[in-house]
PDB file of C-alpha atoms and ligand atoms in Angstrom:
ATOM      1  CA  UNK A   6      74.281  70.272 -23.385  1.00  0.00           C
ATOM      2  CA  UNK A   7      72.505  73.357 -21.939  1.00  0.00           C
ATOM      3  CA  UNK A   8      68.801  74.349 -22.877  1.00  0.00           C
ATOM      4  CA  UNK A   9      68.928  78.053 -23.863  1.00  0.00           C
ATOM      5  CA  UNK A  10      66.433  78.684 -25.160  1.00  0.00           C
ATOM      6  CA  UNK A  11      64.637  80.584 -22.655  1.00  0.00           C
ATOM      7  CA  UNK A  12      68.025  82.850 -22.425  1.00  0.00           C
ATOM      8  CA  UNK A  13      67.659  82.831 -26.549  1.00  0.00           C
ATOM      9  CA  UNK A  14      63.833  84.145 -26.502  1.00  0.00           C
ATOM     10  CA  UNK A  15      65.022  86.872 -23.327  1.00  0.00           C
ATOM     11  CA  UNK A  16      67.848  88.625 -25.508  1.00  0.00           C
ATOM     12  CA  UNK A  17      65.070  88.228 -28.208  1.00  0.00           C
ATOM     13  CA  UNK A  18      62.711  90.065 -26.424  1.00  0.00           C
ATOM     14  CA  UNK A  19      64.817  92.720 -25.028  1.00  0.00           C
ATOM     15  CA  UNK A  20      66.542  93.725 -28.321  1.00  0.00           C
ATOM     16  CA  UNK A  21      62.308  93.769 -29.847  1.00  0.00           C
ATOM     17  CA  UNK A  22      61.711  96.546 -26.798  1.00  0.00           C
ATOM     18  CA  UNK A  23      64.864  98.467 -27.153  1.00  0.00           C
ATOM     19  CA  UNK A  24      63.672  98.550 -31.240  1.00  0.00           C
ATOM     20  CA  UNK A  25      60.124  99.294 -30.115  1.00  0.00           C
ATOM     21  CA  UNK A  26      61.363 101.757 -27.406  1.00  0.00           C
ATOM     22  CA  UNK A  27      63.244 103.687 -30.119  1.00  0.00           C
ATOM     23  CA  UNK A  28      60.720 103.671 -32.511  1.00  0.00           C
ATOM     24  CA  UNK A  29      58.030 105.406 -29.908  1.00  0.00           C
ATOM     25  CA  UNK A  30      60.611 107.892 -29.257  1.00  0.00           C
ATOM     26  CA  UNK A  31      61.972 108.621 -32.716  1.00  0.00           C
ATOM     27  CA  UNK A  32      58.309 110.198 -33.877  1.00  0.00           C
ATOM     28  CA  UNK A  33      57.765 112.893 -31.350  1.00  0.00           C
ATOM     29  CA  UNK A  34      61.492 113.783 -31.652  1.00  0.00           C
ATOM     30  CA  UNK A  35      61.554 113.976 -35.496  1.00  0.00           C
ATOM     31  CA  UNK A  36      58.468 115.845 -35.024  1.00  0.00           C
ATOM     32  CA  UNK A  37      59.823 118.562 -32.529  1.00  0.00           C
ATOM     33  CA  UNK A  38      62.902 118.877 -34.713  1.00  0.00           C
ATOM     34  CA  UNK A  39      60.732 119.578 -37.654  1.00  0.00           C
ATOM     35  CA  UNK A  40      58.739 122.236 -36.231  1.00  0.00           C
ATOM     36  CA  UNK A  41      61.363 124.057 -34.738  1.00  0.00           C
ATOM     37  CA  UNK A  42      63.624 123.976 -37.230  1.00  0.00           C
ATOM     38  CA  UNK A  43      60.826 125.873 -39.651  1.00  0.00           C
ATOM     39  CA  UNK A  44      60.279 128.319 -36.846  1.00  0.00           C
ATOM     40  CA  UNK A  45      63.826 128.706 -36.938  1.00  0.00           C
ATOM     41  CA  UNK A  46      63.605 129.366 -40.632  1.00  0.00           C
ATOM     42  CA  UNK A  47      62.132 132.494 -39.910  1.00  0.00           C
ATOM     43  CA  UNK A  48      59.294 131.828 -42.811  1.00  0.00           C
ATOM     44  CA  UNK A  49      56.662 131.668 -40.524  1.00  0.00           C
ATOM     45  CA  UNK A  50      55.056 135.038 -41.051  1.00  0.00           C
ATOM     46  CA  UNK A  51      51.803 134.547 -39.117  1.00  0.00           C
ATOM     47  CA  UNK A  52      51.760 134.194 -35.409  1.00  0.00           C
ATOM     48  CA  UNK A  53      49.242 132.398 -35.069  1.00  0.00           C
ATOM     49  CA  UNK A  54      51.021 129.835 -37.307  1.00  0.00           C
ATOM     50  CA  UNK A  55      54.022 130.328 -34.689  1.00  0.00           C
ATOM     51  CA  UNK A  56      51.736 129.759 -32.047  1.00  0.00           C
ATOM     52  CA  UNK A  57      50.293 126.491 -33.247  1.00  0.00           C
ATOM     53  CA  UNK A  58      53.497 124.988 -34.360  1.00  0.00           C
ATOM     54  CA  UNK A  59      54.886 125.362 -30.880  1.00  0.00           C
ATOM     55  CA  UNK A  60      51.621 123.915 -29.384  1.00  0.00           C
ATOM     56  CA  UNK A  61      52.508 121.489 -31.316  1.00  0.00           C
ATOM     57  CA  UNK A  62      55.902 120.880 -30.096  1.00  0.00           C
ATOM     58  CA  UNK A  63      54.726 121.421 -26.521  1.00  0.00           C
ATOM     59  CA  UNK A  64      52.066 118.887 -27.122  1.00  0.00           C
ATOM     60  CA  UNK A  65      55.021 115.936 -28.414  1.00  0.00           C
ATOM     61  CA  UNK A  66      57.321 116.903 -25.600  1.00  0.00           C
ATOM     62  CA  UNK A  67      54.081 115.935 -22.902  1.00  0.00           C
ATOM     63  CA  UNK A  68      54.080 112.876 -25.096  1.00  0.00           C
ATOM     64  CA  UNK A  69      57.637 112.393 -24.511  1.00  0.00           C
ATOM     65  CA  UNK A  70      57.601 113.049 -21.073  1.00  0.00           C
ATOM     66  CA  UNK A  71      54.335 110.133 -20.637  1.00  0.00           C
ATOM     67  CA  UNK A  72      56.108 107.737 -22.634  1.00  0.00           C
ATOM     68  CA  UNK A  73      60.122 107.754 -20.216  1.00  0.00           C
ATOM     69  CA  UNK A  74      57.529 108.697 -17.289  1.00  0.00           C
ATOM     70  CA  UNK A  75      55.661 104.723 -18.076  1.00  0.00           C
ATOM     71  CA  UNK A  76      58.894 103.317 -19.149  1.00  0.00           C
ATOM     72  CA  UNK A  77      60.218 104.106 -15.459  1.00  0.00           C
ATOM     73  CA  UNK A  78      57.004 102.721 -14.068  1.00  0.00           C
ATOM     74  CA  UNK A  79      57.902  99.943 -15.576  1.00  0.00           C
ATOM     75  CA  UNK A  80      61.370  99.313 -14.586  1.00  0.00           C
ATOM     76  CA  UNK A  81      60.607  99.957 -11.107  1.00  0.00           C
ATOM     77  CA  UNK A  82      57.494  97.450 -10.657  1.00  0.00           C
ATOM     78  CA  UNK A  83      60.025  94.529 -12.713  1.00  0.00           C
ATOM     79  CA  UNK A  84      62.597  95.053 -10.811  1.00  0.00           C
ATOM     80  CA  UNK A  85      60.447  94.800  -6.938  1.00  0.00           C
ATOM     81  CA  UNK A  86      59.090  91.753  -8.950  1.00  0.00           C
ATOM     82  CA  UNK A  87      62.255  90.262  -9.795  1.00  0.00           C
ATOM     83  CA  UNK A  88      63.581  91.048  -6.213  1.00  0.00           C
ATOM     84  CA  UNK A  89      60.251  89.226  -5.075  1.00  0.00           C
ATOM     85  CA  UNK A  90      60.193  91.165  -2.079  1.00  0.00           C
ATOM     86  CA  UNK A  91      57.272  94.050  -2.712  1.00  0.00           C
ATOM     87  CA  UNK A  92      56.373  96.376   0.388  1.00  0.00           C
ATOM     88  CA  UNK A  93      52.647  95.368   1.179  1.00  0.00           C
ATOM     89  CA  UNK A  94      50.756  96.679   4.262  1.00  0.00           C
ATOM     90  CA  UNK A  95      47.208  95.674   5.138  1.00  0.00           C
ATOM     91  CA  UNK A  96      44.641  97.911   3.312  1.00  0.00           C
ATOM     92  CA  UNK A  97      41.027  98.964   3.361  1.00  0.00           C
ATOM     93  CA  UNK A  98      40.484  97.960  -0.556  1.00  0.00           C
ATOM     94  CA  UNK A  99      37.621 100.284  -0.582  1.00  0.00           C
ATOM     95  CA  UNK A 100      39.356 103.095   0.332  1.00  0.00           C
ATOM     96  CA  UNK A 101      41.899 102.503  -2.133  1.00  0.00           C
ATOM     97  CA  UNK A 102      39.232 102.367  -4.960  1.00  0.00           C
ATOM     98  CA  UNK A 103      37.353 105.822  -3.756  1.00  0.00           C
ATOM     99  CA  UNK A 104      41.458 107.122  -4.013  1.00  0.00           C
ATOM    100  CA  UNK A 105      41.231 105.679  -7.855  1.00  0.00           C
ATOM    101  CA  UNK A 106      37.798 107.048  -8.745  1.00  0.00           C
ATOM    102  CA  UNK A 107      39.256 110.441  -6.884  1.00  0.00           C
ATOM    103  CA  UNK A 108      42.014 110.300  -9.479  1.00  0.00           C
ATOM    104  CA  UNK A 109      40.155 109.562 -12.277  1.00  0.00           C
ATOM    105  CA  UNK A 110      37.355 111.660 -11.696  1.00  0.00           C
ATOM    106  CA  UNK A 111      38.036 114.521 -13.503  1.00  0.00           C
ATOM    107  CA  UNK A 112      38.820 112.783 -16.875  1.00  0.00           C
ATOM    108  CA  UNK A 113      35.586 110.886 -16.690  1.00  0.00           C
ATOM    109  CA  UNK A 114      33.718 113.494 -16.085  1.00  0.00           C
ATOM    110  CA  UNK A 115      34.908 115.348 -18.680  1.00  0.00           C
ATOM    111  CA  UNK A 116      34.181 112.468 -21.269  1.00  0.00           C
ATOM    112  CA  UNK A 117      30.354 112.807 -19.428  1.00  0.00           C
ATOM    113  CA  UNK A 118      31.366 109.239 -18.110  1.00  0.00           C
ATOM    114  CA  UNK A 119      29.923 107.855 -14.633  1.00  0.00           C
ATOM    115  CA  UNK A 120      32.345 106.263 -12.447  1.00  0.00           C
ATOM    116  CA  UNK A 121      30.168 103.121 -10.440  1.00  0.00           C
ATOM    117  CA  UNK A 122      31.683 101.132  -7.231  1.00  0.00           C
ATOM    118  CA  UNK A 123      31.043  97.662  -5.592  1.00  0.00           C
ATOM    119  CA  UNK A 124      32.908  96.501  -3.406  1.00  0.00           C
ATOM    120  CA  UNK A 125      32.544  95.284   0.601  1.00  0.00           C
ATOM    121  CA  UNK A 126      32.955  97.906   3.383  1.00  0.00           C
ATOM    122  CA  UNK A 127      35.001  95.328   5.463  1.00  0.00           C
ATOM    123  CA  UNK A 128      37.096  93.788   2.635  1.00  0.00           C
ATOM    124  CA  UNK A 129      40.581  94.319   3.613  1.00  0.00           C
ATOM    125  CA  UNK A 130      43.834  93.363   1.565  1.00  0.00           C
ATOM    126  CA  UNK A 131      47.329  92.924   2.427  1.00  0.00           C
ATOM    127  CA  UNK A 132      48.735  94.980  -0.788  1.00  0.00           C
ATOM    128  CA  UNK A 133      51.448  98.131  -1.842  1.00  0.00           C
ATOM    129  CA  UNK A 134      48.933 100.245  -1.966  1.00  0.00           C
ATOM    130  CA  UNK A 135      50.475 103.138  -4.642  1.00  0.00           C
ATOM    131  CA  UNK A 136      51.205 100.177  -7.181  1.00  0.00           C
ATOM    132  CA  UNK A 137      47.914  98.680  -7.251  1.00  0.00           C
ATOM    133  CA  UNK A 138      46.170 101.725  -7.137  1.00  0.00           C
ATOM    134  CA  UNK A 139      48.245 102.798 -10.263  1.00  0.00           C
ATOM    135  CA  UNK A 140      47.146  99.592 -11.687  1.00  0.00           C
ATOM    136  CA  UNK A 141      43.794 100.516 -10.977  1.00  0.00           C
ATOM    137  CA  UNK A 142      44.156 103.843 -12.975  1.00  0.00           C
ATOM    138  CA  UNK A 143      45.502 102.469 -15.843  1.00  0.00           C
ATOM    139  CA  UNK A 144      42.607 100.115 -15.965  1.00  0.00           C
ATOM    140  CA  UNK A 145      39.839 103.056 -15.070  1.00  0.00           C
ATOM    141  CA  UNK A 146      41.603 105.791 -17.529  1.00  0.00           C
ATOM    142  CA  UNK A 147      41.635 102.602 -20.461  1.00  0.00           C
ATOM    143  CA  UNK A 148      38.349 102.198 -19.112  1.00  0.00           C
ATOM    144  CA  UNK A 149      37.581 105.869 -20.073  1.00  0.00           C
ATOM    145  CA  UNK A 150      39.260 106.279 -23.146  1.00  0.00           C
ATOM    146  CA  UNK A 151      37.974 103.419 -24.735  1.00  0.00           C
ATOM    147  CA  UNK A 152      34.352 103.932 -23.928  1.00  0.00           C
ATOM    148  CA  UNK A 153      31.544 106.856 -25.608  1.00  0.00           C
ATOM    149  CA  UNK A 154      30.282 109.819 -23.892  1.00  0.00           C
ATOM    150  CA  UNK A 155      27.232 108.285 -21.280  1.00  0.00           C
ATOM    151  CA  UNK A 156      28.559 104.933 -20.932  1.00  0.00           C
ATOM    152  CA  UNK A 157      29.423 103.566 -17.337  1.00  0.00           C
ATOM    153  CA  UNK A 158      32.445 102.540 -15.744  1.00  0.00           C
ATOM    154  CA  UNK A 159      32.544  99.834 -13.176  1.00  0.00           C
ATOM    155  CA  UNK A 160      34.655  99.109 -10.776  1.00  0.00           C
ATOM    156  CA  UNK A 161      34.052  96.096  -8.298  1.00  0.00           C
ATOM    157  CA  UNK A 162      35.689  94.791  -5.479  1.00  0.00           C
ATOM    158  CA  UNK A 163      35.571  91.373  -3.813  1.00  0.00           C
ATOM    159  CA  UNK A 164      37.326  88.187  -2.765  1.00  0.00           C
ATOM    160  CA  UNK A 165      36.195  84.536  -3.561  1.00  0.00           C
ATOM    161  CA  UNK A 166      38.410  81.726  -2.674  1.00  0.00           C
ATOM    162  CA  UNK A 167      41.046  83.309  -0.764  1.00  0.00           C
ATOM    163  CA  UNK A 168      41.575  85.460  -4.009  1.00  0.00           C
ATOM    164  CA  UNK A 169      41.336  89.175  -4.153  1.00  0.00           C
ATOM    165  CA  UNK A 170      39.354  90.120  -7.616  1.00  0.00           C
ATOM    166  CA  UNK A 171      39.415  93.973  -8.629  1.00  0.00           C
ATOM    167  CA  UNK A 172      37.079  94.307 -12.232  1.00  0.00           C
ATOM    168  CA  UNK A 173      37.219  97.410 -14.033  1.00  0.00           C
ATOM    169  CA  UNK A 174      34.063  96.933 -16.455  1.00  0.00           C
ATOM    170  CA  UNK A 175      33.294  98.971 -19.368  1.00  0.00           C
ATOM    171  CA  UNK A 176      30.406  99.057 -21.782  1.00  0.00           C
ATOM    172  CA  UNK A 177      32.452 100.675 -24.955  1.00  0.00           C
ATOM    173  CA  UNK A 178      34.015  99.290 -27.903  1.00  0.00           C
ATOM    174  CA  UNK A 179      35.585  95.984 -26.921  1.00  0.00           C
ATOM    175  CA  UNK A 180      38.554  94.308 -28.667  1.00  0.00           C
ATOM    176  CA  UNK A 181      38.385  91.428 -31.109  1.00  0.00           C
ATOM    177  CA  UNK A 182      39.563  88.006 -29.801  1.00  0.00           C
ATOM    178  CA  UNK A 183      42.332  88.085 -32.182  1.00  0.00           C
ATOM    179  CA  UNK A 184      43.986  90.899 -30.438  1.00  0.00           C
ATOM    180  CA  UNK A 185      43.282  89.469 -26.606  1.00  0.00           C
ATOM    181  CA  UNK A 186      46.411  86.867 -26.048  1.00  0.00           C
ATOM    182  CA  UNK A 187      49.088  90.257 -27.110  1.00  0.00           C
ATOM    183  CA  UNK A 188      47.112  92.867 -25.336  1.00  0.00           C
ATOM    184  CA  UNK A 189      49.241  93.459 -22.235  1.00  0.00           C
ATOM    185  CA  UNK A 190      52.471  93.179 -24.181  1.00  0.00           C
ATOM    186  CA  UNK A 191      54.221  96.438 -24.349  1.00  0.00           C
ATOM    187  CA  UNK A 192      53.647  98.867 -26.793  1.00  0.00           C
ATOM    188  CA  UNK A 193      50.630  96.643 -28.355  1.00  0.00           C
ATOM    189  CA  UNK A 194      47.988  98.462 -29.128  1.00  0.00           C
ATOM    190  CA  UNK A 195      44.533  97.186 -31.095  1.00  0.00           C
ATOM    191  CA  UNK A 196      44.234 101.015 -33.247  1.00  0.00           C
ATOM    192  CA  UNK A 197      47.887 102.787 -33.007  1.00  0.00           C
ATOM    193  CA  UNK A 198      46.149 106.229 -34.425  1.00  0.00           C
ATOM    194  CA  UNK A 199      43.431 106.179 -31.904  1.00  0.00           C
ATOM    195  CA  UNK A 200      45.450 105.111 -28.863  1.00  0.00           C
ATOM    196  CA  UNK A 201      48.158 107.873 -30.055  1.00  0.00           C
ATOM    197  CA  UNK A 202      45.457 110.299 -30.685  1.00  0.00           C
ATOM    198  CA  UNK A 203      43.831 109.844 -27.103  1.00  0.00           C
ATOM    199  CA  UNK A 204      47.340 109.985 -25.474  1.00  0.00           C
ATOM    200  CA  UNK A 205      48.073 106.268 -25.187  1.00  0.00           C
ATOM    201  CA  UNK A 206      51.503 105.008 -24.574  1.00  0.00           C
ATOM    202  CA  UNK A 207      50.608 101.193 -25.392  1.00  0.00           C
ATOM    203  CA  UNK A 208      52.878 100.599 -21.771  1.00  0.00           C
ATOM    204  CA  UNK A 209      49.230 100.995 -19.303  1.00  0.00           C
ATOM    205  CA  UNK A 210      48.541  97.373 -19.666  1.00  0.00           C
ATOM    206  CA  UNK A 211      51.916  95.838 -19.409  1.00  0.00           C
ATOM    207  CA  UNK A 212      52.293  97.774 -16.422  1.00  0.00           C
ATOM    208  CA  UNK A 213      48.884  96.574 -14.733  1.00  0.00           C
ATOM    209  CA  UNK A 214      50.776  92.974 -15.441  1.00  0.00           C
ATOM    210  CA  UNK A 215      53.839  93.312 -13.766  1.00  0.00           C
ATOM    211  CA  UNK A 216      52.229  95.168 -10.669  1.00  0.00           C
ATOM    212  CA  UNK A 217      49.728  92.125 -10.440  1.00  0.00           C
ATOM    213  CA  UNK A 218      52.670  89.714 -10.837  1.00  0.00           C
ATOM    214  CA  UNK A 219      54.701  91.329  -8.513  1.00  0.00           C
ATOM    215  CA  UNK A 220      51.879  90.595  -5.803  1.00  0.00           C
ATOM    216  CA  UNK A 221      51.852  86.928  -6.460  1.00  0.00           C
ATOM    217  CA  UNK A 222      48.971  88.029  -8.862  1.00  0.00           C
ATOM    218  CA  UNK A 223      47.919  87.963 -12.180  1.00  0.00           C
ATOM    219  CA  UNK A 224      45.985  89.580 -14.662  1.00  0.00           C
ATOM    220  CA  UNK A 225      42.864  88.671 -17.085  1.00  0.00           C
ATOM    221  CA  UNK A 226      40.864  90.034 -19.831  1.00  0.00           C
ATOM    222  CA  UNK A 227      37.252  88.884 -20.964  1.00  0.00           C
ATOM    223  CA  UNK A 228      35.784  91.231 -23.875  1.00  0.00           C
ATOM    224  CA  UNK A 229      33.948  91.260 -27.047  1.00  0.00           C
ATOM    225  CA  UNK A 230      33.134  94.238 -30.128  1.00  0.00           C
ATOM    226  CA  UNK A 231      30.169  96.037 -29.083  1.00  0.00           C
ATOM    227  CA  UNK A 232      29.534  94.523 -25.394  1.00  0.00           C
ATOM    228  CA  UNK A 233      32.674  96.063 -23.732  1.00  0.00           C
ATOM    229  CA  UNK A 234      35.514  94.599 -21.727  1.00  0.00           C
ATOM    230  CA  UNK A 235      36.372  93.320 -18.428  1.00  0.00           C
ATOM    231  CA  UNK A 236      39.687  93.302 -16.885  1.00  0.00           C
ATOM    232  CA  UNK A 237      40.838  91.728 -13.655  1.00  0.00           C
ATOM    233  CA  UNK A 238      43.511  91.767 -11.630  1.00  0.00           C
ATOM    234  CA  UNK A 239      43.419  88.363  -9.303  1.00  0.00           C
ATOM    235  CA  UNK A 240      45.811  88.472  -6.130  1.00  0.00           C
ATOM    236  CA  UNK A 241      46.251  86.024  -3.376  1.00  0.00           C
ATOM    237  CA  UNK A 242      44.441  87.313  -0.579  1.00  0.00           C
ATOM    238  CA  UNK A 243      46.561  86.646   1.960  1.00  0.00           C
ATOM    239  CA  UNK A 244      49.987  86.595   1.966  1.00  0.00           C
ATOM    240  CA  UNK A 245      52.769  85.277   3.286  1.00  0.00           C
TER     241      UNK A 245
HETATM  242  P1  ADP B 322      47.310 102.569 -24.529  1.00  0.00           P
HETATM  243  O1  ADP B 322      48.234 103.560 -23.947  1.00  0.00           O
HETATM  244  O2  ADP B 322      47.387 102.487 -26.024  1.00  0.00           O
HETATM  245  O3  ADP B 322      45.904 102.687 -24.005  1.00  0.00           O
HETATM  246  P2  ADP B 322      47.460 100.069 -23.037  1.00  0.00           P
HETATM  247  O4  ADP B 322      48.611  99.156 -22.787  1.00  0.00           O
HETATM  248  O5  ADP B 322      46.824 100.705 -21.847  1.00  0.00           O
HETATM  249  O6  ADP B 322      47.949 101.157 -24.075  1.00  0.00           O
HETATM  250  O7  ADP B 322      46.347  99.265 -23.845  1.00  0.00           O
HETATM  251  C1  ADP B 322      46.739  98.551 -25.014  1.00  0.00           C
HETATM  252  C2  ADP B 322      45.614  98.550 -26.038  1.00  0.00           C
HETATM  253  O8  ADP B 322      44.520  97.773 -25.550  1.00  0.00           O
HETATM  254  C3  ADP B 322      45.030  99.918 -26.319  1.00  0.00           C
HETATM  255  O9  ADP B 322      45.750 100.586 -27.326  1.00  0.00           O
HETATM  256  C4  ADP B 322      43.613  99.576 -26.768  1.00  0.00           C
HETATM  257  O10 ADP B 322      43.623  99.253 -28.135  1.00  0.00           O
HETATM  258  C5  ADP B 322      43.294  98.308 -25.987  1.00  0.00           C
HETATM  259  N1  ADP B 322      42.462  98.572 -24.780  1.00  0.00           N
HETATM  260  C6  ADP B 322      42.884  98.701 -23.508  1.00  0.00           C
HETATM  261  N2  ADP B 322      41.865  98.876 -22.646  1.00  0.00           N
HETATM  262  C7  ADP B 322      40.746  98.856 -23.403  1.00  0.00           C
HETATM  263  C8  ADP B 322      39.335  98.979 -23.099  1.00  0.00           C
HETATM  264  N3  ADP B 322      38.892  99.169 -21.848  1.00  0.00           N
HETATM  265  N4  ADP B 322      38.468  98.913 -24.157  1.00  0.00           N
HETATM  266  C9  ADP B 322      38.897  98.723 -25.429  1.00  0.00           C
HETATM  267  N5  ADP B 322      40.216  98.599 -25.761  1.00  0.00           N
HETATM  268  C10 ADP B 322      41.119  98.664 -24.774  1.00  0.00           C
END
C-alpha cells in the first residue's frame, strides 16, 4: 500500500488557494463592473460623482494589479525553491539593507515613521540579493503599516552561529498568539478590513517564507498585543 497522504493534503491545499485566489479576485472585479456599469447608465448627473466612481475603479484595478503582481512573486520564488538551485552571489548585507530602507523610505516617512539600522560594516552574505531584499520590504512595509504615526522601525543585521539573522522590529500593534502558527500562510490575514484598507494582499508574508526557504532558510515570528512584533528571517551563512 502507498502512503498518500501527503499527495492527499497537496491537492487539498492547492484547490483551498485556487478558491482563495478567486475569491480575492472576484471583489475588485464585481466592484469595477458595478461602477462602470452605473456610469454606463448614464444616471450619474454630477461629475464629481463620475469622477469619484472612476477613482474608485482606478483604485480596485491598482488592487488588482498588486494582488497577480504578488501572486507572480510567488510562483517565481517556489518554483527557484523547488528547482533548489537559487542564484546567490556574495553580498555586503549592509548595503542591501540601506537599498531596503531606500525603498521604503518614502512610505515611512509619510506615516512620520523612523526607519533605525544595526547591522556590522563587514558582515558579508552569500545571498540573491533582489529576493531577499524583497523579503526585506515586505517585512519593513508590514513593519510600517502595522505600526502608529512616531513609532520606530528596526532593522538589524547580524550572524551568530554560522547563521545569518535579519530582524525587522516594530513597536505597533502586535498579533495575538492565536493568530501566530497561520500567519505566513497565504492570504491569512489577523483584520481582513484593515489589511484591505491599507492595501494588503495577505501574500507579503508567505512570500518572505518561500524566499527564506529557498535559501536553505527559514522564517520566525515572536510578537505580542501592545509590545510589537519581531520577524526573522534565519539563513545559513555560508553556503554550499
Ligand atoms: P497583508 O498584505 O495583509 O499585510 P501579509 O502576508 O504581509 O499580508 O501579513 C499577513 C497578516 O499578518 C496581516 O494582514 C497582518 O494582520 C499581520 N501582520 C503582518 N505584519 C505585521 C506587523 N508587523 N504587525 C502586526 N501585524 C502584522
Amino acid at each position: 500500500m502507498e502512503d498518500i497522504t501527503d499527495i492527499r493534503h497537496l491537492e487539498n491545499v492547492r484547490r483551498d488557494f485556487v478558491a482563495n485566489v478567486s475569491h480575492e479576485l472576484k471583489t475588485p472585479v464585481a466592484s469595477i463592473k458595478g461602477f462602470v456599469e452605473t456610469l454606463l447608465d448614464g444616471r450619474v448627473d454630477d461629475p464629481a460623482d463620475r469622477r469619484r466612481f472612476l477613482e474608485i475603479v482606478g483604485r480596485q484595478a491598482d488592487r488588482l494589479g498588486l494582488i497577480i503582481e504578488d501572486l507572480l512573486s510567488l510562483s517565481r520564488v517556489e518554483q527557484a525553491e523547488g528547482m533548489g538551485d537559487l542564484p546567490v552571489e556574495p553580498v555586503a548585507v549592509g548595503d542591501l539593507i540601506r537599498t531596503v530602507i531606500a525603498e521604503c523610505g518614502p512610505r515611512a516617512e509619510a506615516r512620520s515613521i523612523r526607519l533605525d539600522v544595526e547591522c556590522p560594516a563587514d558582515l558579508e552574505a552569500e545571498v540573491n540579493a533582489p529576493l531577499l531584499e524583497q523579503a526585506l520590504i515586505n517585512l519593513v512595509d508590514n513593519a510600517i503599516k502595522y505600526s502608529e504615526p512616531g513609532q520606530p522601525v528596526r532593522v538589524e543585521g547580524g550572524v551568530a552561529g554560522g547563521v545569518l539573522e535579519l530582524a525587522v522590529r516594530d513597536e505597533g500593534a502586535g498579533i495575538a498568539a492565536e493568530h501566530l502558527p497561520r500567519l505566513f500562510e497565504r492570504f491569512y490575514r489577523v483584520d481582513k478590513g484593515r489589511s484591505r484598507k491599507i492595501g494588503g494582499t495577505g501574500l507579503g508574508l508567505s512570500i518572505v517564507k518561500h524566499i527564506a526557504q529557498a535559501h536553505g532558510g527559514s522564517v520566525t515570528v515572536e510578537s505580542a498585543p501592545g509590545s510589537g512584533s519581531t520577524f526573522r528571517i534565519l539563513l545559513p551563512a555560508r553556503r554550499g
